[in-house]
Coordinates of C-alpha atoms and ligand atoms in Angstrom, one line a residue:
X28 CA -6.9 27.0 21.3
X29 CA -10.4 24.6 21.4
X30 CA -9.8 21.7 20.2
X31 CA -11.9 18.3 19.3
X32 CA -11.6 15.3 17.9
X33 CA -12.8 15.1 14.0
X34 CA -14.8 11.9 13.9
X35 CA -15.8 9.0 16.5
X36 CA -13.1 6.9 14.7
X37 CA -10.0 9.3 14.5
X38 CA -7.8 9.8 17.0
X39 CA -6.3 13.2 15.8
X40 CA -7.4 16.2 17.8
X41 CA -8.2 18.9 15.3
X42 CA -8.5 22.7 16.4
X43 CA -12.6 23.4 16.8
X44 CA -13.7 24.2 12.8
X45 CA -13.5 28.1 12.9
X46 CA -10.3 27.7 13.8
X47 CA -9.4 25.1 11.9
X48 CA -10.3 26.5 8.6
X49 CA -9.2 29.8 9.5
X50 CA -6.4 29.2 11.7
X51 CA -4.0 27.3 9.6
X52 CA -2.1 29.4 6.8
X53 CA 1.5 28.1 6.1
X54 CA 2.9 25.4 6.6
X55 CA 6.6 24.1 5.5
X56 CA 4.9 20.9 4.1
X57 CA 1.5 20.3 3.0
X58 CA 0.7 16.5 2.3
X59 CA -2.7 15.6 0.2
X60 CA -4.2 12.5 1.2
X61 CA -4.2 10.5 4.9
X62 CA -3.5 6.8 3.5
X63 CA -0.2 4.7 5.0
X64 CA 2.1 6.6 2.7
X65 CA 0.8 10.4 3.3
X66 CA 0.6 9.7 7.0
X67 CA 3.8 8.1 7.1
X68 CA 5.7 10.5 4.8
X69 CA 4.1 13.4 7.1
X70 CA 5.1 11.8 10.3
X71 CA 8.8 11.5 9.2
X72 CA 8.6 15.4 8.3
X73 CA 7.4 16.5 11.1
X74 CA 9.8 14.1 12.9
X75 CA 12.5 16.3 11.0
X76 CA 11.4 19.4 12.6
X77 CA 9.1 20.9 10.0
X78 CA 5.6 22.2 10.2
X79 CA 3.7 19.7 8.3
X80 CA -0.4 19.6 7.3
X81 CA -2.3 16.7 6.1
X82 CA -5.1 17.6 4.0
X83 CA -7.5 14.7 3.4
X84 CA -10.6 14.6 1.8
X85 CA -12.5 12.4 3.8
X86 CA -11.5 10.2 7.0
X87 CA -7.6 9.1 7.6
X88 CA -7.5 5.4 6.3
X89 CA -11.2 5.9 4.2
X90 CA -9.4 4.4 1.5
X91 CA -7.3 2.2 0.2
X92 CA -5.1 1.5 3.5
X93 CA -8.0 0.9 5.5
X94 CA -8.8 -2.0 3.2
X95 CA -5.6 -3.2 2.9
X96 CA -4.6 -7.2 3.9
X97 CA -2.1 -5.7 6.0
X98 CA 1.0 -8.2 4.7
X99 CA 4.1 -7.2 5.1
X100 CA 6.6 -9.4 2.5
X101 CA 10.4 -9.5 3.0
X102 CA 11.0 -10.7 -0.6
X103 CA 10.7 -8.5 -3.5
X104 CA 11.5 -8.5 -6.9
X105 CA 14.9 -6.3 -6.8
X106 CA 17.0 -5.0 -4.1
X107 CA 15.8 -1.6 -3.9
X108 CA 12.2 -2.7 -3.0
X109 CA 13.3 -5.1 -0.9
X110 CA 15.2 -2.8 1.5
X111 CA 12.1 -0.7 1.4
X112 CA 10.2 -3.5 2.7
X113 CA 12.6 -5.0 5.6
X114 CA 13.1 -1.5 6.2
X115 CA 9.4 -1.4 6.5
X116 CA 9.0 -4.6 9.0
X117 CA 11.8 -3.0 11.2
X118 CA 9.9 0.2 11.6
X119 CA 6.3 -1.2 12.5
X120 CA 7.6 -3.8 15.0
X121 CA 9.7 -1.0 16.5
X122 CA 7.0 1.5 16.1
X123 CA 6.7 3.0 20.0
X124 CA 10.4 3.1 20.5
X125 CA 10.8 5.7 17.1
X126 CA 7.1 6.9 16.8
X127 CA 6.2 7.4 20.8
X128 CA 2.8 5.4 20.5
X129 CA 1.7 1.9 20.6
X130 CA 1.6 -0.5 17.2
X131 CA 0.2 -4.5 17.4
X132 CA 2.0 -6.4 14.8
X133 CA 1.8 -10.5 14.5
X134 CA 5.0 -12.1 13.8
X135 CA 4.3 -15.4 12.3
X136 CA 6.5 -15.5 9.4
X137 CA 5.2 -17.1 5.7
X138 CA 5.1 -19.4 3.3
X139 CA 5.6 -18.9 0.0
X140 CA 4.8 -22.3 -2.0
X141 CA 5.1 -23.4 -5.4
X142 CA 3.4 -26.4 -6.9
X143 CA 4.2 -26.3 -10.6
X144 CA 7.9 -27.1 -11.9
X145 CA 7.8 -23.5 -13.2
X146 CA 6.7 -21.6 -10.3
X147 CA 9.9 -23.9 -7.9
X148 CA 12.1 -22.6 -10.3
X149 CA 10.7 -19.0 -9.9
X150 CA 11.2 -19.4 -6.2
X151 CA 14.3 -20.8 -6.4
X152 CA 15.4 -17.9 -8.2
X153 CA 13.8 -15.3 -5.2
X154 CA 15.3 -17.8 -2.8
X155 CA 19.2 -16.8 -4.3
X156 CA 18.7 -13.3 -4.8
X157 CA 16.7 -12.4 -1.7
X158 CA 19.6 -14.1 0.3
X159 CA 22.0 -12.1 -1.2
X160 CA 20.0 -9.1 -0.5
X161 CA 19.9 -9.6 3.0
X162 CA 16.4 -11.7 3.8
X163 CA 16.0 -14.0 6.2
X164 CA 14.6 -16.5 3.6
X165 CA 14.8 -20.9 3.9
X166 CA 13.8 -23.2 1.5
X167 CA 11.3 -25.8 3.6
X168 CA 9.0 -28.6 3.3
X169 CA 5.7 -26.7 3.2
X170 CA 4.0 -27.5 6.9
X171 CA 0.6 -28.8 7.7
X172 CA -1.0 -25.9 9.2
X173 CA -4.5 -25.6 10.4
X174 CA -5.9 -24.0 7.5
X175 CA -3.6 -25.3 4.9
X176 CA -2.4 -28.9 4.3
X177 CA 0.0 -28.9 1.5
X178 CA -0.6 -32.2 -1.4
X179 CA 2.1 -33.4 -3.1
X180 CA 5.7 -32.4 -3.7
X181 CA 4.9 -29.0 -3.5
X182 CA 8.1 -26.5 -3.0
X183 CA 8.2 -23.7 -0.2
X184 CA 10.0 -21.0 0.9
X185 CA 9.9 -20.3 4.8
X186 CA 10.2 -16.1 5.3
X187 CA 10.4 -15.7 8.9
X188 CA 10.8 -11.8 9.1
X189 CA 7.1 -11.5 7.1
X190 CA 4.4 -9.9 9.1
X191 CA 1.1 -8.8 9.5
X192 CA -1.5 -6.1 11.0
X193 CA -4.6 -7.2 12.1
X194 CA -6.6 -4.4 11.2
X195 CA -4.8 -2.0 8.6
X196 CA -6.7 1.3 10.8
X197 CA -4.4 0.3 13.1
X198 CA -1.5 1.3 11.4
X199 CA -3.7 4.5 10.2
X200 CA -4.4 5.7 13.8
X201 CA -1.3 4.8 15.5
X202 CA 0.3 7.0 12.5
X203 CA -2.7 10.1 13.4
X204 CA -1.6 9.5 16.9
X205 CA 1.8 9.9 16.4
X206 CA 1.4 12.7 13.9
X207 CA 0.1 14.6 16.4
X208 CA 2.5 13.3 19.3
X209 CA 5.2 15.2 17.1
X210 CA 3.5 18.2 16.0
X211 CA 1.8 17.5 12.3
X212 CA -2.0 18.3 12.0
X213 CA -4.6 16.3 10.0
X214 CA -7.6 18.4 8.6
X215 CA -10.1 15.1 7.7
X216 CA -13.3 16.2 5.6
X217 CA -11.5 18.9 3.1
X218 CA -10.8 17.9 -0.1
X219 CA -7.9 19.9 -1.7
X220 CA -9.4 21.9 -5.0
X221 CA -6.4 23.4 -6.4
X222 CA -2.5 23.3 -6.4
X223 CA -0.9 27.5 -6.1
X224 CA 2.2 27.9 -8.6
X225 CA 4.0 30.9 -8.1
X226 CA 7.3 31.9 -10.1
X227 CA 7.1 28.2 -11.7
X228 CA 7.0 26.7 -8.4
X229 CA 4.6 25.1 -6.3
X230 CA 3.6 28.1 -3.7
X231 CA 0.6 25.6 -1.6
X232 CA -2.8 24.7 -2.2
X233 CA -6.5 25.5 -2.1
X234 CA -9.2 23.5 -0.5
X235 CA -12.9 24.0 -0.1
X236 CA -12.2 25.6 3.3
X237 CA -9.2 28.1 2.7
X238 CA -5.8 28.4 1.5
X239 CA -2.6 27.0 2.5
X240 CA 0.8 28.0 1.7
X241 CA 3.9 25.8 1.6
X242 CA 7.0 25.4 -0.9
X243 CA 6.7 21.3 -0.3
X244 CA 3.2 19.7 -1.1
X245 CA 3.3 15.9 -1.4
X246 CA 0.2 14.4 -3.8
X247 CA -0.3 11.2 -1.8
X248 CA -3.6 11.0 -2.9
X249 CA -4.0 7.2 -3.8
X250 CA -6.3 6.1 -6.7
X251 CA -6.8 10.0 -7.3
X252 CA -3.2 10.9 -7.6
X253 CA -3.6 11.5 -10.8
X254 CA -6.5 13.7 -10.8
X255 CA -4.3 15.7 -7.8
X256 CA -1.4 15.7 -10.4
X257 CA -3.6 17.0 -12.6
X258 CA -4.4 20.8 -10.7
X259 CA -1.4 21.5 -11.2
X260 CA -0.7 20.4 -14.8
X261 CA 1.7 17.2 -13.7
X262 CA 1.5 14.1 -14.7
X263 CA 2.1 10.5 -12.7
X264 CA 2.5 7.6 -14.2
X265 CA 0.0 5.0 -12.7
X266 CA -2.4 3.2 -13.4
X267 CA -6.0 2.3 -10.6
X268 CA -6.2 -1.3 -10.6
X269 CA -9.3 -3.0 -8.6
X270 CA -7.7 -5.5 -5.8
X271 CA -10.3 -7.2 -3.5
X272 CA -10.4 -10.0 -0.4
X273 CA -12.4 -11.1 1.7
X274 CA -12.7 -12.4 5.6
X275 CA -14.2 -16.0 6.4
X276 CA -16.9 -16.4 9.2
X277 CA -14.9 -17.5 12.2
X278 CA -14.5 -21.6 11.9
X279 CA -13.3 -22.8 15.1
X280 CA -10.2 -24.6 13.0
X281 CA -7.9 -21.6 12.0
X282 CA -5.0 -21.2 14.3
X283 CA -4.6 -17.3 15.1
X284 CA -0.5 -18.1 15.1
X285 CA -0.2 -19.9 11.9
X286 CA 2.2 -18.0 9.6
X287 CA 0.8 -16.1 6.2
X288 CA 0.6 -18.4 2.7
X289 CA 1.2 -17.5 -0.3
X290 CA 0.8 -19.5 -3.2
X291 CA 2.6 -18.3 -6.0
X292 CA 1.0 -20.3 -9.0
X293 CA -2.8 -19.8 -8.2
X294 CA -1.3 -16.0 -7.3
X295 CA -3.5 -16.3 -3.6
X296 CA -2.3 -15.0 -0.3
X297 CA -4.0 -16.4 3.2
X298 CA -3.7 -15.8 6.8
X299 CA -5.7 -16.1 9.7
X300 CA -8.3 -13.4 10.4
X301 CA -10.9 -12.8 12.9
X302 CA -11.0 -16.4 14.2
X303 CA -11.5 -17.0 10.6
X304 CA -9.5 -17.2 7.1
X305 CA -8.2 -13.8 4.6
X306 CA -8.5 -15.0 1.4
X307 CA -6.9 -12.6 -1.4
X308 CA -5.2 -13.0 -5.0
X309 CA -4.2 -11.5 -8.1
X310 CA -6.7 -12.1 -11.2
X311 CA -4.8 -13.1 -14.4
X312 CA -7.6 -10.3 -16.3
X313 CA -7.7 -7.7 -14.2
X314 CA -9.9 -4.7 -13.8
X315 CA -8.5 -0.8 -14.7
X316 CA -11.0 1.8 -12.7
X317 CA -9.8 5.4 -13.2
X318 CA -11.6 7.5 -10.7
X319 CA -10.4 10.7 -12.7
X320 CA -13.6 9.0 -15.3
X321 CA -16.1 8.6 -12.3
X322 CA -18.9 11.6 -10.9
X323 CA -16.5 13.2 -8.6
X324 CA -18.4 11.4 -5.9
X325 CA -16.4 8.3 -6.3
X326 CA -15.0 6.5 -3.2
X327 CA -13.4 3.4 -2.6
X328 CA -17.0 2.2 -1.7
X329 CA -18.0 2.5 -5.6
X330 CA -14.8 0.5 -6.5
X331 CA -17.5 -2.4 -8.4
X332 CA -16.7 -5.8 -6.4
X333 CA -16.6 -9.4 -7.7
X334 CA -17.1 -12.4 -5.3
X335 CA -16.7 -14.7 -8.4
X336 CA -13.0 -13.8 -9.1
X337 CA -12.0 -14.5 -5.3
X338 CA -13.6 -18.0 -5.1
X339 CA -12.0 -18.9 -8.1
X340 CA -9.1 -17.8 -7.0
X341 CA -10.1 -20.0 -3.7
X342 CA -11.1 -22.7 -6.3
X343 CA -7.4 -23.2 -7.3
X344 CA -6.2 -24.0 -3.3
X345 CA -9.3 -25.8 -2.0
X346 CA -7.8 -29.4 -1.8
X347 CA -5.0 -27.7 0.6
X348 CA -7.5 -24.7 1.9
X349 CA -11.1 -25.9 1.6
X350 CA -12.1 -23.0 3.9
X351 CA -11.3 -20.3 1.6
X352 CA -13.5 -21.7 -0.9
X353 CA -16.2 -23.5 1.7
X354 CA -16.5 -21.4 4.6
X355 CA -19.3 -18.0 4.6
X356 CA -18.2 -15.2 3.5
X357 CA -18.1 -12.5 6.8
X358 CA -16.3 -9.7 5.2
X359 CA -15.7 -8.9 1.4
X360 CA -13.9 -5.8 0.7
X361 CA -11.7 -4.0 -2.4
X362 CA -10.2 -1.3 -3.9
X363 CA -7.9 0.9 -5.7
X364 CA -4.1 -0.2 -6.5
X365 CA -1.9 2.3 -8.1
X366 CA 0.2 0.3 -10.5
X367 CA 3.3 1.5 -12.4
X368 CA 4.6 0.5 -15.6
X369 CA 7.4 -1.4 -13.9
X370 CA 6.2 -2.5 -10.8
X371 CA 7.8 0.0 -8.3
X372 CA 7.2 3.0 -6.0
X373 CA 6.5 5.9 -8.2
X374 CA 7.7 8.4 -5.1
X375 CA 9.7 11.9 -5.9
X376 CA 9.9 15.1 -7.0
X377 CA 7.7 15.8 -10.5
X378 CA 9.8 16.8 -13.0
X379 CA 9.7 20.2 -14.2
X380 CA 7.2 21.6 -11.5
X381 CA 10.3 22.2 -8.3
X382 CA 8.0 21.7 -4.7
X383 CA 5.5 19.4 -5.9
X384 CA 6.9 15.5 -4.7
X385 CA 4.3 12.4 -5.2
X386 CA 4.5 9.2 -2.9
X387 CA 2.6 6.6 -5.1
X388 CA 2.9 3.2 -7.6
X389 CA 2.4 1.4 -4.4
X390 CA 1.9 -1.6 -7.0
X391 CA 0.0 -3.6 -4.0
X392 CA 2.4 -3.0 -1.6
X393 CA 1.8 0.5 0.1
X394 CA 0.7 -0.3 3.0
X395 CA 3.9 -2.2 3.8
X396 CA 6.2 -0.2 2.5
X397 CA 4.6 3.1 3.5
X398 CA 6.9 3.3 6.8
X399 CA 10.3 3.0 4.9
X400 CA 8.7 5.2 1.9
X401 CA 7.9 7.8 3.8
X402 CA 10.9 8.3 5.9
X403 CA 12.9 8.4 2.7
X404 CA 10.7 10.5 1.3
X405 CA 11.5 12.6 4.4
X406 CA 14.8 12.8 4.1
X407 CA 14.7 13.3 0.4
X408 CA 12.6 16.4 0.8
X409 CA 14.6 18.0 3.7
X410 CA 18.1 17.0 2.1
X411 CA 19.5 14.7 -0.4
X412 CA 18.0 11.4 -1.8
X413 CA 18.5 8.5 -0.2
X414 CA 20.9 5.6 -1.4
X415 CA 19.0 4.2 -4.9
X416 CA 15.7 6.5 -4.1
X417 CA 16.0 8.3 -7.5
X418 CA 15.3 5.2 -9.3
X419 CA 11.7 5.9 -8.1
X420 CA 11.2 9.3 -9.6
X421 CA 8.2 10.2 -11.2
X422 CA 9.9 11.6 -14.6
X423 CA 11.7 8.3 -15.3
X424 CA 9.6 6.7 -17.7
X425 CA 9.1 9.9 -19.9
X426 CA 5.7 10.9 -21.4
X427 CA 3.5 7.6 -21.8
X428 CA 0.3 7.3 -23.4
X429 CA -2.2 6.3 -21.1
X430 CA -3.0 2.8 -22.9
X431 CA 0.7 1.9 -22.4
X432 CA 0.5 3.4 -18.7
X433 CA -2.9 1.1 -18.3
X434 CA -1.5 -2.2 -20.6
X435 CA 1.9 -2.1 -18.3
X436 CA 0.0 -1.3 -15.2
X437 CA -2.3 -4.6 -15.5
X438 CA 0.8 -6.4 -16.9
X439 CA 1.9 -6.0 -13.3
X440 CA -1.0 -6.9 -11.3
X441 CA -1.0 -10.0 -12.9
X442 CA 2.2 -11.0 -12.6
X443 CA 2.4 -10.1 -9.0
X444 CA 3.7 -13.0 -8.1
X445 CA 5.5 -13.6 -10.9
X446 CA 7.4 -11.1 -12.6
X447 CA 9.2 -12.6 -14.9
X448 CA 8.9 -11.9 -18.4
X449 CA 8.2 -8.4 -18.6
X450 CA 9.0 -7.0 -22.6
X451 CA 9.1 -3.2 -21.8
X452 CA 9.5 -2.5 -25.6
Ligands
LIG510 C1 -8.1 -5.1 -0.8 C2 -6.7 -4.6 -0.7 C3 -5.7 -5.3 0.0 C4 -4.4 -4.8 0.1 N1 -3.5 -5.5 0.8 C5 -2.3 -4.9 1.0 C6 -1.3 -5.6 1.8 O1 -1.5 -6.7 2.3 N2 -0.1 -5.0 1.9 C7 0.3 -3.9 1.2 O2 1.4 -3.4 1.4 N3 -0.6 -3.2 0.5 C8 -1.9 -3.7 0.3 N4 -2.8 -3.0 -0.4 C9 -2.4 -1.8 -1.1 C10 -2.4 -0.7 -0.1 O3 -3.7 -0.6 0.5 C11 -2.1 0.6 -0.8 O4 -0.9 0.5 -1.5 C12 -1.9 1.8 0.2 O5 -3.0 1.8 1.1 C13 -1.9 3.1 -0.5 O6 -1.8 4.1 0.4 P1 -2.1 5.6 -0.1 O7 -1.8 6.4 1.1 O8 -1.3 5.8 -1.3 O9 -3.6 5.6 -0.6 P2 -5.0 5.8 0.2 O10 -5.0 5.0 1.5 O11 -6.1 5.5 -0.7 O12 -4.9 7.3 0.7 C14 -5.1 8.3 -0.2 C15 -5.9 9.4 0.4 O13 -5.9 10.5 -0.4 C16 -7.2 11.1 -0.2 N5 -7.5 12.1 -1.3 C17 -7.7 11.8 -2.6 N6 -8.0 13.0 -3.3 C18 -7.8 14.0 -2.4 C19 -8.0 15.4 -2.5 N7 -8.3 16.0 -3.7 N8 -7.8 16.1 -1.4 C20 -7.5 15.5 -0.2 N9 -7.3 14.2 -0.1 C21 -7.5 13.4 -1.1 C22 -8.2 10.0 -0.2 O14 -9.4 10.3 0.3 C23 -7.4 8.9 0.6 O15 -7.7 8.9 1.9 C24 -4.1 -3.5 -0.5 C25 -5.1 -2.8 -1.2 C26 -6.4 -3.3 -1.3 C27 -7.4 -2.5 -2.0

């Protein structure tokens, strides 16, 4: 069979297009959407022995994951997620032992720092339950780093499993690599149209190319999980946040080795980054975009960006960090969280429609959990859930108007850091 690859950036080898949009009929596994969690979740299927197709509507990693931070965090807010995450940190640093091809992590470890009375006790709080879950997790006397020199008594927490990826395509291309390495094909540049149900089940799907069949097709479409959800009359229960960053112009004083910050009460995360500074954070008012309300053009490019919120953001650390506030801007990127009433993975089998599974609500931490989500995921789908996976199903919060789904969703964002609180009622 001819075969090429797709695009100068993509690493999968796709059968020439005649074939490709002809040759392809059935699969045991279709998965819409080639971010961190389709990818992943694909990979682990095919991994399992079954004949798996990604069907992505533009480029692997377009979207969301290739814009990610690329933080891993080993503390979480209850035990389930934060299995999901260590699970997640063991799998990328031991990605070419399991997957067969090559991933660059950095291993600096974090701190997580508190400067109000408040947020020490918050911490001191993670700092007894994350122990008992398992993490790796000290309290410290926040260091003088390169790019951060703490004032005061401020109150840390030293995470020394916490990790990074440079560049989140990385994690997208070694994934397209090792899809292929075990058998899965990627089709980039075919949007999926329609969702087939047969006999009340989900029978495959249609794109604008051709048909495929499958009794297993995974909506891991991102900020348009939803508007998948919707072909085939389901419903998920998310909400698109905007999340932004943005990359300093190199400065000749950050230390490539120094660990990750977070600081809790100005909700900001740092690390270095191209010989210069990430800057990121969580803004108390954020900003719902619902693509299923945009033309049908709308990309993560058209995901409206605001420099103002992230320097004043920056404001709030530039006695400790002047260079996220001081230094030119290289880089400024954003786009679309999918956050869930209650903060976690929404990732399962849809209720009431048997073949259709979703892997979503990543809730701003996807990307680092997509490893751990998708191997569940993977051995949810090809035998029984996992231990505590069914607290993630996509049915549990019963029918929610979408105000509620959107007032609970930014409830979330802007208590990332800080949880606490939450009146579900
Ligand atoms: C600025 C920023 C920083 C972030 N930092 C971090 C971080 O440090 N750590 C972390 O864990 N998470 C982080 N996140 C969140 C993380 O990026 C997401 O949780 C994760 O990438 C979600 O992956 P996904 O596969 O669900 O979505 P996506 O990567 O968006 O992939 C979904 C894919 O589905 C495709 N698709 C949509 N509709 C269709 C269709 N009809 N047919 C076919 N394909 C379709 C899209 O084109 C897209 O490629 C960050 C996000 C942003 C925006």
């Amino acid at each position: 069979m001819p075969r090429s690859p797709c695009s100068p950036s993509c690493t999968t080898v796709h059968p020439d297009p005649p074939v490709r949009h002809n040759g392809l009929v059935d699969a045991d596994v279709i998965v819409i959407g080639a971010g961190a969690l389709g990818l992943s979740t694909a990979l682990h299927c095919a991994m399992s022995g079954r004949s798996v197709a990604v069907v992505e509507r533009h480029t692997a990693g377009s979207q969301a994951s290739g814009r990610a931070a690329g933080l891993f965090k080993s503390i979480q807010a209850d035990d389930l997620r934060t299995r999901l995450a260590r699970r997640s940190i063991t799998k990328a640093v031991t990605f070419a032992d399991w997957a067969g091809t090559p991933l660059a992590v950095t291993r600096p470890g974090s701190f997580l720092i508190a400067r109000t009375a408040q947020h020490r006790e918050f911490l001191q709080r993670e700092l007894a339950q994350s122990g008992r879950w398992g993490v790796d997790v000290r309290e410290a006397t926040p260091a003088k780093l390169s790019y951060y020199q703490p004032i005061g008594d401020a109150f840390a927490l030293w995470c020394p499993e916490d990790v990074y990826i440079e560049e989140p395509l990385s994690l997208i291309r070694a994934c397209l690599a090792a899809c292929q390495r075990h058998g899965a094909v990627v089709a980039e540049n075919e949007p999926v149209i329609g969702i087939a149900v047969s006999a009340g089940r989900v029978a495959g799907v249609e794109t604008q190319h051709r048909s495929i069949t499958a009794p297993v097709v995974v909506d891991a479409a991102g900020g348009w999980v939803r508007h998948v959800a919707d072909l085939a009359g389901a419903r998920v229960p998310v909400a698109t946040v905007r999340h932004q960053l943005l990359i300093t112009e190199p400065t000749g004083q950050v230390d490539p080795a120094d660990p990750i910050v977070r600081v809790v009460d100005a909700a900001v995360y740092l690390r270095p980054a191209r010989g210069g500074l990430m800057v990121g954070g969580f803004e108390s008012e954020p900003l719902p975009v619902d693509p299923r309300q945009q033309p049908a053009s709308f990309t993560t490019d058209d995901v409206p960006l605001d420099v103002d919120v992230l320097r004043r953001l920056a404001g709030q650390v530039s006695a400790e960090a002047p260079a996220a506030s001081s230094a030119p801007v290289a880089e400024h990127r954003g786009g679309l969280f999918t956050m869930s009433p209650d903060g976690r993975f929404v990732a399962g089998p849809v209720p009431d429609l048997p073949g259709l599974w979703v892997a979503s609500g990543c809730n701003g931490s996807g990307f680092s959990s997509s490893l751990a989500i998708g191997e569940a995921l993977a051995a949810w789908i090809t035998g029984d859930a996992p231990a505590g996976m069914t607290a993630l199903s996509p049915g549990r919060f019963g029918p929610l108007p979408d105000d509620t789904l959107i007032s609970r969703g930014l409830w979330q964002y802007a208590h990332y850091y800080d949880p606490t609180g939450l009146d579900l009622d």
